[in-house]
Coordinates of N, CA, C and O in Angstrom, one line a residue:
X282 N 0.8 -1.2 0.0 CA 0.0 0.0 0.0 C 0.9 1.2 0.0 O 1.8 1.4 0.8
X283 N 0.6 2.1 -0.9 CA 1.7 3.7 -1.0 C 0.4 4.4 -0.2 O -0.8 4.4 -0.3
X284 N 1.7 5.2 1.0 CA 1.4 6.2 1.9 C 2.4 7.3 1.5 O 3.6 7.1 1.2
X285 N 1.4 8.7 1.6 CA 2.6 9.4 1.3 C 2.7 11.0 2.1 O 1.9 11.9 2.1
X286 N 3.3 10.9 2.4 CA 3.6 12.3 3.7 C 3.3 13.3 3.2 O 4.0 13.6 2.2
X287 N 2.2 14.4 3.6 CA 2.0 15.4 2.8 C 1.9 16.6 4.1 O 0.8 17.2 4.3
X288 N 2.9 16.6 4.7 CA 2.6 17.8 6.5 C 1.5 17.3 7.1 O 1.4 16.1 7.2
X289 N 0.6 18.0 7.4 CA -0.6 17.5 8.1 C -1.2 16.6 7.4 O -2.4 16.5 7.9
X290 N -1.0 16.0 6.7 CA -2.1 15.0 6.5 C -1.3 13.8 5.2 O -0.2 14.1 4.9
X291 N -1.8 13.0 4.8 CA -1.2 11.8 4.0 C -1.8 11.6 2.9 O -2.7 12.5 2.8
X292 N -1.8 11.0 1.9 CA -2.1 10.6 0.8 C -2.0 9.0 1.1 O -1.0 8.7 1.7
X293 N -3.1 7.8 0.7 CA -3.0 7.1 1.0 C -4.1 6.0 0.0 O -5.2 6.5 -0.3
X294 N -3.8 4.9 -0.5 CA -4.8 4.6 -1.3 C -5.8 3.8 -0.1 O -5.4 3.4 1.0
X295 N -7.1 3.7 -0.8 CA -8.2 3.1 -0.1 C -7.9 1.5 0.6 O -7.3 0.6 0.1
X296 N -8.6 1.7 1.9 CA -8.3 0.3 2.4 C -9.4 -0.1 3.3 O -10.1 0.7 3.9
X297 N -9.6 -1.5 3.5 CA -10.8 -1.8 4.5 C -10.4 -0.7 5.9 O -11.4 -0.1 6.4
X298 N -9.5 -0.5 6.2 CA -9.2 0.5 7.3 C -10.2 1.9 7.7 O -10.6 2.3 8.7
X299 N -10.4 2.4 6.3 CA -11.0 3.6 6.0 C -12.7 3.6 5.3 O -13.5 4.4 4.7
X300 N -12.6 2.1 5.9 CA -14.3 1.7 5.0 C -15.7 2.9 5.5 O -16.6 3.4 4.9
X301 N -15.1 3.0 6.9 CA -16.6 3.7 7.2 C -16.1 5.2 6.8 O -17.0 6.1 6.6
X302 N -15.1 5.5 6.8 CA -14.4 7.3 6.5 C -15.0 7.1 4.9 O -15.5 7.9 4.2
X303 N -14.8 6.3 4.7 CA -15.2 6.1 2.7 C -16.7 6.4 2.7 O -17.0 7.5 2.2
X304 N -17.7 5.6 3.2 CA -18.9 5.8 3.4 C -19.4 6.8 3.7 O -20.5 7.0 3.2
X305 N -19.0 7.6 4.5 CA -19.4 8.7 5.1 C -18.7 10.0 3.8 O -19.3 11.0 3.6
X306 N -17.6 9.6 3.2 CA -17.4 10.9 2.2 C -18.5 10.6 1.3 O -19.3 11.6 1.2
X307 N -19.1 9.3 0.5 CA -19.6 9.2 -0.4 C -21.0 9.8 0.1 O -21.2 10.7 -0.7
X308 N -21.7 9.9 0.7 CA -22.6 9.8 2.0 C -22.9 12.1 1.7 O -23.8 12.8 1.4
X309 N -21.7 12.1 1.9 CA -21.4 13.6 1.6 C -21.7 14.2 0.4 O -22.5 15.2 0.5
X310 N -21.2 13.7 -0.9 CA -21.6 13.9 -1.9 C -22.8 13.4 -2.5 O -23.5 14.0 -3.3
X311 N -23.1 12.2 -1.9 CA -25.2 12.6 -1.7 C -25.7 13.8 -1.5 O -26.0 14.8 -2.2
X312 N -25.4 13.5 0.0 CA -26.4 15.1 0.7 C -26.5 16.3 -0.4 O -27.4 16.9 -0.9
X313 N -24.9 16.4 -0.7 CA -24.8 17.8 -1.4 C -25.1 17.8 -3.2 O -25.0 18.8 -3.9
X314 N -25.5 16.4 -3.5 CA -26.1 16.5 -4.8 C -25.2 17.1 -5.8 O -25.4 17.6 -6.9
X315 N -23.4 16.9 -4.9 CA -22.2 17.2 -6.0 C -21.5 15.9 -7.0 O -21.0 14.8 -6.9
X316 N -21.7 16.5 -7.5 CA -20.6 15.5 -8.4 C -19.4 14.8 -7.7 O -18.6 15.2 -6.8
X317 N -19.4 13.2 -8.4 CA -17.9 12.7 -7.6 C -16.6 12.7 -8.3 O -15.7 12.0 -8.1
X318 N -16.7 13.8 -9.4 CA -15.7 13.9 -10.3 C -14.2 13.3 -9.6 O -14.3 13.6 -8.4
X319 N -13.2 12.8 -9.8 CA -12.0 12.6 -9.4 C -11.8 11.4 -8.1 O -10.9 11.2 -7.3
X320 N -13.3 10.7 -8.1 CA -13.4 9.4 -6.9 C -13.4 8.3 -7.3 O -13.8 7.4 -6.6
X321 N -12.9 7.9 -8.9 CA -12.7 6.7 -9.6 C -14.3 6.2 -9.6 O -15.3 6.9 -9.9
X322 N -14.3 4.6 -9.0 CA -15.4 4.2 -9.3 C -16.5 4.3 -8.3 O -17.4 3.4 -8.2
X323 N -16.6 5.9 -7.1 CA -17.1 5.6 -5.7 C -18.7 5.4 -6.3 O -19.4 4.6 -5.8
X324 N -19.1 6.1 -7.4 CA -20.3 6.4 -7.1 C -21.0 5.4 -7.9 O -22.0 5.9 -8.3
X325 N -20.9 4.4 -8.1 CA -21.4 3.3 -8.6 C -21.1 2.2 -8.2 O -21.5 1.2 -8.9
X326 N -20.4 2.0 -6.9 CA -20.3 1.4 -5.7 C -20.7 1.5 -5.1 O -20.6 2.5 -4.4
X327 N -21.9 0.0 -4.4 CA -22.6 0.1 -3.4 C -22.2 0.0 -2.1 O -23.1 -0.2 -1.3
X328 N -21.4 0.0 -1.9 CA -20.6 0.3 -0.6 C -19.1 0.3 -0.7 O -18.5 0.2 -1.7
X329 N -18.4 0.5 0.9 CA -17.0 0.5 0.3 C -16.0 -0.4 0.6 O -14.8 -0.1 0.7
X330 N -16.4 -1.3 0.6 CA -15.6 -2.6 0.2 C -15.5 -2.8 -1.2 O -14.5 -2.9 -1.9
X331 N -16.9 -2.7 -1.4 CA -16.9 -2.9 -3.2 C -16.3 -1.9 -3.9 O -15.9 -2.3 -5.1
X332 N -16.0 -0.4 -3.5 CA -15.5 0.7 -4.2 C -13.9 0.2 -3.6 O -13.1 0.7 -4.4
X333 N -13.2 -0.3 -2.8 CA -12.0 -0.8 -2.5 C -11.2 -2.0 -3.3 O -10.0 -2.1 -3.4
X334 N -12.5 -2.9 -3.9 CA -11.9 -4.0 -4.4 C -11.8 -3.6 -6.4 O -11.0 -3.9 -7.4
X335 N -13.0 -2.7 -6.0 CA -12.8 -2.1 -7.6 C -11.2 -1.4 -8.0 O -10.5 -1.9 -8.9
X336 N -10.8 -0.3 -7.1 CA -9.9 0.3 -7.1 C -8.5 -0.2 -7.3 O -7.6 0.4 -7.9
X337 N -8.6 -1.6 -6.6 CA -7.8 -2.5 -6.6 C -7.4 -3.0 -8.3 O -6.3 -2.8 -8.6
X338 N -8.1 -3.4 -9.1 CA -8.8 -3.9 -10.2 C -7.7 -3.2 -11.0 O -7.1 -3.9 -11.8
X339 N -7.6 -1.9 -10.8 CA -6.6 -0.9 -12.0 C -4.7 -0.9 -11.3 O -3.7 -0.5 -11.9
X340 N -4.8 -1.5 -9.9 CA -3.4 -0.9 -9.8 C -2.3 -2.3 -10.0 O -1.5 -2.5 -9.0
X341 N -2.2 -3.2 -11.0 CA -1.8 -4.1 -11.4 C -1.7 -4.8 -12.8 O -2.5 -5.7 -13.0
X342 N -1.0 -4.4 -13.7 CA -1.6 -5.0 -15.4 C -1.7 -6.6 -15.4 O -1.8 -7.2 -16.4
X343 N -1.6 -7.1 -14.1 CA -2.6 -8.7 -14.1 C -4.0 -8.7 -14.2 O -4.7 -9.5 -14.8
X344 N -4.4 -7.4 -13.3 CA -5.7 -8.0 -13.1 C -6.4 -6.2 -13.7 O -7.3 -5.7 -13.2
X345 N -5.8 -5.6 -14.8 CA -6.2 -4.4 -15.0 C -7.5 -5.0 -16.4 O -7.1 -5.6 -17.3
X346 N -8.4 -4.7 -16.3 CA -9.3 -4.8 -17.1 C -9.2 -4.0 -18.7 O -8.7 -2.9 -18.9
X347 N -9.8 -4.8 -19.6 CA -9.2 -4.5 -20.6 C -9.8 -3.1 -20.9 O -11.0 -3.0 -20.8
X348 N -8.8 -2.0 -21.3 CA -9.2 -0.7 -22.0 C -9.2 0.2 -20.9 O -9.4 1.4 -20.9
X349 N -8.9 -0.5 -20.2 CA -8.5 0.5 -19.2 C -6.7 0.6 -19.0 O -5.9 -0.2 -19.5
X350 N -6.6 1.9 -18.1 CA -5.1 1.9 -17.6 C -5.0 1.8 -16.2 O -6.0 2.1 -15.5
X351 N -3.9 1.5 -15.6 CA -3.4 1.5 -14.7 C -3.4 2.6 -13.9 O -3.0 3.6 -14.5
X352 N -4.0 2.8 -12.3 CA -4.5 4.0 -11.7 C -4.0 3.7 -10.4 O -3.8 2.5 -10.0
X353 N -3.7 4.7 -9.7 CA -3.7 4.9 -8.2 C -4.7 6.1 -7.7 O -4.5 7.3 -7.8
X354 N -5.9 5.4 -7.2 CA -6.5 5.9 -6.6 C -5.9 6.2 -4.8 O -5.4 5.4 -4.1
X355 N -6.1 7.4 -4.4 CA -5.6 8.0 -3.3 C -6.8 8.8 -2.5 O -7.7 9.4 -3.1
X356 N -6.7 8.5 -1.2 CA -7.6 9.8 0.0 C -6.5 10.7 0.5 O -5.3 10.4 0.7
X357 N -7.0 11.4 0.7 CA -5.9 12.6 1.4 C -6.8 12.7 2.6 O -8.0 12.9 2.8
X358 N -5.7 12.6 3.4 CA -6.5 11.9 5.2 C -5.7 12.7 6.0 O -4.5 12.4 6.1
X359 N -6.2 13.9 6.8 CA -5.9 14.3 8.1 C -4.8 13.3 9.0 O -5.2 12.3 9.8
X360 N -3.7 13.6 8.9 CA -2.5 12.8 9.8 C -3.3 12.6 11.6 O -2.7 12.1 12.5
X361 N -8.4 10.6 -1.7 CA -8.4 9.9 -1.8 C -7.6 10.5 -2.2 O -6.7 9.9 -2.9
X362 N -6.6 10.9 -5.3 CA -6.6 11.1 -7.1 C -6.6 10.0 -7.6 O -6.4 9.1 -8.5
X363 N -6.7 10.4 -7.0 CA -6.4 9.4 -8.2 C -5.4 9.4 -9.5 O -5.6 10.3 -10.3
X364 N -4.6 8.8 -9.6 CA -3.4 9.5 -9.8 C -3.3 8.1 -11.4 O -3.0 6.9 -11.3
X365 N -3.5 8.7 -12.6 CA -3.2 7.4 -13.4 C -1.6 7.3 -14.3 O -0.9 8.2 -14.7
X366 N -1.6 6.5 -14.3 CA -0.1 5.9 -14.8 C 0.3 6.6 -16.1 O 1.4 7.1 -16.4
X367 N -0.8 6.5 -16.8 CA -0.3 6.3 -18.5 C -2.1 6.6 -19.1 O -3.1 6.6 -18.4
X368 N -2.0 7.1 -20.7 CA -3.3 7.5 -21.0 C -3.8 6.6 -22.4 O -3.4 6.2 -23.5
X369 N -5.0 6.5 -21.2 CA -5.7 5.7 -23.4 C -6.2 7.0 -24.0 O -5.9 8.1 -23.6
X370 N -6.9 6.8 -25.2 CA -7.3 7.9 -26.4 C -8.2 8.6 -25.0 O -7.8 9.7 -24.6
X371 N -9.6 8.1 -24.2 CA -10.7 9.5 -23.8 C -9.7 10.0 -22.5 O -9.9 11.2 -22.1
X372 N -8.7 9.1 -21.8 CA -8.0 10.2 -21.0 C -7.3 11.0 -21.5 O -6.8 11.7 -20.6
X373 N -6.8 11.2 -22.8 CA -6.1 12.2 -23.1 C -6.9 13.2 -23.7 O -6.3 14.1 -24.2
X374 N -7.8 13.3 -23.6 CA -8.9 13.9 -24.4 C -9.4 14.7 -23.1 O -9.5 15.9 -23.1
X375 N -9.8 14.0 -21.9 CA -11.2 14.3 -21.1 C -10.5 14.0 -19.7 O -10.7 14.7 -18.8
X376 N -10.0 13.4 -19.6 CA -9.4 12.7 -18.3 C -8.2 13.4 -17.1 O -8.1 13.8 -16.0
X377 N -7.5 13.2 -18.2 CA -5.7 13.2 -17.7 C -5.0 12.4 -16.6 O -5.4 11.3 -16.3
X378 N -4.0 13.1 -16.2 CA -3.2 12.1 -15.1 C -4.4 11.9 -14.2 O -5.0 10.8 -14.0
X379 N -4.6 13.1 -13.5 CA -5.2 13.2 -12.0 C -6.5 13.6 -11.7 O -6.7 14.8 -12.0
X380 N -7.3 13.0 -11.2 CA -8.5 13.3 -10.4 C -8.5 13.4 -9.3 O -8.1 12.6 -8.5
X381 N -9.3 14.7 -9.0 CA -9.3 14.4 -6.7 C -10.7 15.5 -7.1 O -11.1 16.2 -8.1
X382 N -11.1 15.4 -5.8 CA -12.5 15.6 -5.5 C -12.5 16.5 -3.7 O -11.5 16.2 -3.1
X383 N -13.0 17.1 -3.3 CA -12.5 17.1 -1.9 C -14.4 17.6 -1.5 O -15.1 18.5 -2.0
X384 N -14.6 16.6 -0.5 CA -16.1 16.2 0.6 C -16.2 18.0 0.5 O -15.3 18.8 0.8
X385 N -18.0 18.2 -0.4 CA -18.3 19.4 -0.1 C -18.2 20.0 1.1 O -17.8 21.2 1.0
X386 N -18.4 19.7 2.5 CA -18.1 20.4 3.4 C -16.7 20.8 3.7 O -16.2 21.5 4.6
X387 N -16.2 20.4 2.9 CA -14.3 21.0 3.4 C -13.9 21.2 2.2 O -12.7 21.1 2.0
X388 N -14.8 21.7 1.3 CA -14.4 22.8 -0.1 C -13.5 24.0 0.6 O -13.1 23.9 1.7
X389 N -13.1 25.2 -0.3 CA -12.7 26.3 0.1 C -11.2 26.6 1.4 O -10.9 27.5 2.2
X390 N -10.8 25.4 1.1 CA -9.8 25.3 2.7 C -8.5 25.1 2.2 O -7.7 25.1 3.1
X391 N -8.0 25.0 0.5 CA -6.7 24.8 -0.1 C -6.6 23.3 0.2 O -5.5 22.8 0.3
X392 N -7.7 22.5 0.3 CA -7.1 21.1 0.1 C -7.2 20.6 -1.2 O -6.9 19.5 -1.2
X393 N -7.5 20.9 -2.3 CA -7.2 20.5 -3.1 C -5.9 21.3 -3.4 O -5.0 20.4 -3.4
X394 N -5.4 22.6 -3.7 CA -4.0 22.8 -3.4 C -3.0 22.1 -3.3 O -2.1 22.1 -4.1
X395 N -3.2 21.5 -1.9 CA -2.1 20.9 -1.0 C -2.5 19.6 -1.7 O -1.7 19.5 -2.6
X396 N -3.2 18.8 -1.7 CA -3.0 17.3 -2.4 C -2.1 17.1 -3.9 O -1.2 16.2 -4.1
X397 N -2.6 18.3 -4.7 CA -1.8 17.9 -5.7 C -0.7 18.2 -5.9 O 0.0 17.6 -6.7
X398 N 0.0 19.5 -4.6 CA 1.3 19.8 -4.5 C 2.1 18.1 -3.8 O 3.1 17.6 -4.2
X399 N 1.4 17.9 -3.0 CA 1.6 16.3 -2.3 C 1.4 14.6 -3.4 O 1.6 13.5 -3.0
X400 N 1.0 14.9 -4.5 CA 0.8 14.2 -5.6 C 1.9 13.9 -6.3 O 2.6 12.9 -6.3
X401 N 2.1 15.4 -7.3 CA 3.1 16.2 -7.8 C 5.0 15.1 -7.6 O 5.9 14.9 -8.5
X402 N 5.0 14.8 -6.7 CA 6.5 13.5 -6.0 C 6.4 12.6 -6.4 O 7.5 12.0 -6.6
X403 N 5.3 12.2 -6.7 CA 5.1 10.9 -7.0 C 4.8 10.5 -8.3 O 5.1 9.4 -8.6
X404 N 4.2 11.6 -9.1 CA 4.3 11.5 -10.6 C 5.5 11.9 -11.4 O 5.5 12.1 -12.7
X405 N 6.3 12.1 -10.8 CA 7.7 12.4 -11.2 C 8.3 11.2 -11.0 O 8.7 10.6 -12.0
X406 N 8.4 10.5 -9.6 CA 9.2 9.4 -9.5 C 8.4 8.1 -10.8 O 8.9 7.2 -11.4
X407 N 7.5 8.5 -10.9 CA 6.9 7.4 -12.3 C 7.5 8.0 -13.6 O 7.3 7.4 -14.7
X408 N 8.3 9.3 -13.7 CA 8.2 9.2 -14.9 C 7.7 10.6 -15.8 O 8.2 11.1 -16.7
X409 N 6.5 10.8 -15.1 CA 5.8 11.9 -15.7 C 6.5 13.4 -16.0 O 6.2 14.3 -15.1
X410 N 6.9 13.6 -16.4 CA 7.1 15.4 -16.5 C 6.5 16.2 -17.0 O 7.1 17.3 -17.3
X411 N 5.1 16.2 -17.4 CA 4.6 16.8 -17.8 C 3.0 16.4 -17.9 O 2.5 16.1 -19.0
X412 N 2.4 16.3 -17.0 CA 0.7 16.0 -16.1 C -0.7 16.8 -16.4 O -0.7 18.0 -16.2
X413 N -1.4 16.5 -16.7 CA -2.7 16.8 -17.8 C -3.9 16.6 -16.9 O -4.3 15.4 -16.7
X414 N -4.2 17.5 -16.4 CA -5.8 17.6 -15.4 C -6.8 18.5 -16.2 O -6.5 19.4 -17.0
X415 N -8.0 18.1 -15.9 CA -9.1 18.4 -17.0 C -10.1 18.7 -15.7 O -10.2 18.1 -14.7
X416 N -10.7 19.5 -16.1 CA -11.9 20.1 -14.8 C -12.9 20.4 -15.9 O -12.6 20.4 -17.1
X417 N -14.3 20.6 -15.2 CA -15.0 21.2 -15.8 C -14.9 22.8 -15.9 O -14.3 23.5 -15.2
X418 N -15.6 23.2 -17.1 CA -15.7 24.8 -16.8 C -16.4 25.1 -16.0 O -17.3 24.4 -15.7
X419 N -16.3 26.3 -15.4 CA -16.4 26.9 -14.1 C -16.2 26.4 -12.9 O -16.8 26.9 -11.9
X420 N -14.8 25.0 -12.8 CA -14.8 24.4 -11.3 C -13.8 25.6 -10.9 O -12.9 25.5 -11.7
X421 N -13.5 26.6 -10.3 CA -12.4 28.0 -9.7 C -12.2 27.2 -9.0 O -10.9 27.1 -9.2
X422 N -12.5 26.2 -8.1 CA -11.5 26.0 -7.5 C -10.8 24.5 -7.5 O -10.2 24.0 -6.6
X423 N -10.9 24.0 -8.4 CA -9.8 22.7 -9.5 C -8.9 24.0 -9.8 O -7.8 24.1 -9.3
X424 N -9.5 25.1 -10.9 CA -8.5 25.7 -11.7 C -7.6 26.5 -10.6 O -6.3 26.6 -10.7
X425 N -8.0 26.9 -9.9 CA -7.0 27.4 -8.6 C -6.0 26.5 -8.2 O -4.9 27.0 -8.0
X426 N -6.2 25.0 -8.2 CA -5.0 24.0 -7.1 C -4.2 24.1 -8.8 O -3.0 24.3 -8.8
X427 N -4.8 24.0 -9.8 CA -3.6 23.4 -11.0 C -2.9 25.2 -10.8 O -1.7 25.1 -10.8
X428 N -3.3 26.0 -10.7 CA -2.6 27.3 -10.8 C -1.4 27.8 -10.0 O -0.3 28.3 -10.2
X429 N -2.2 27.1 -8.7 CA -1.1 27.5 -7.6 C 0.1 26.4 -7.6 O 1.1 26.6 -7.0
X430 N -0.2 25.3 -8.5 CA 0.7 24.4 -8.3 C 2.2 24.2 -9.4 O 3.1 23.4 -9.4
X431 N 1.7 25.7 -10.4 CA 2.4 26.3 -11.5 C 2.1 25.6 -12.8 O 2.9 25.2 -13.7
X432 N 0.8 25.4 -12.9 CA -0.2 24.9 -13.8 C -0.5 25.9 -14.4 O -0.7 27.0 -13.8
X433 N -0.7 25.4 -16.3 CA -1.5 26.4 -17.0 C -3.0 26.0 -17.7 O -3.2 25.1 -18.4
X434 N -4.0 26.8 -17.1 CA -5.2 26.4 -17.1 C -5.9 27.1 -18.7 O -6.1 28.3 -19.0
X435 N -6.3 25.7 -19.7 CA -6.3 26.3 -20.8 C -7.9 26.0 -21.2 O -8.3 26.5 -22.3

């Protein structure tokens, strides 16, 4: 399992550990009737075992399902991006490296910011030099974390 030190808080991929903190984010983005943009497969998982075993499914080319790529899904946890390896044709289009999402009630606080600056290490040590995130128009504050992170938002 990759853990990864980000000051106050970690980056950490999903684990039976964090099953009921899982339920309760997804739980979140009910209430608030937001989108789960950047939560891989949460919202079509009926619970989170099942959104754990799915997740699993992408971070190995044994058991990676065809047409898809290889992904590291991550929570960013008070001390998830999903962070993907490599791109087929619609992630290069629609996708890109990274998705993260951050629980409507803790919008507005620079955590998305801080995750992708805390990401950012790790897509380097793969390789990457040069990282492709896609937001919707009008997300300000997706286009804020790619900005502050010396991102050009086009």
């Amino acid at each position: 399992m990759i853990k990864i030190d980000a000051g106050d808080f970690f980056l950490i991929e999903p684990s039976e550990e964090y099953a009921e903190k899982i339920a309760e984010y997804k739980q979140a983005f009910l209430d608030a009737d937001s989108s789960m943009d950047g939560c891989g497969p949460l919202r079509r998982c009926e619970d989170p075992i099942t959104y754990i075993a799915e997740c699993r499914k992408y971070t190995s080319p044994e058991i990676l399902p065809e047409g898809w790529v290889l992904t590291t899904q991550f929570f960013y946890i008070r001390k998830a991006d999903n962070r993907r390896h490599y791109f087929n044709d619609f992630l290069s289009k629609f996708g890109g490296h990274i998705g993260y999402s951050i629980k409507p009630d803790e919008r507005r606080k620079g955590y998305a910011t801080s995750m992708l600056k805390a990401i950012l290490p790790y897509c380097k040590a793969l390789g990457l030099d040069k990282i492709l995130i896609t937001c919707i128009d009008g997300n300000i504050g997706s286009e804020k974390a790619m900005l502050n992170n010396g991102g050009v938002y086009e």
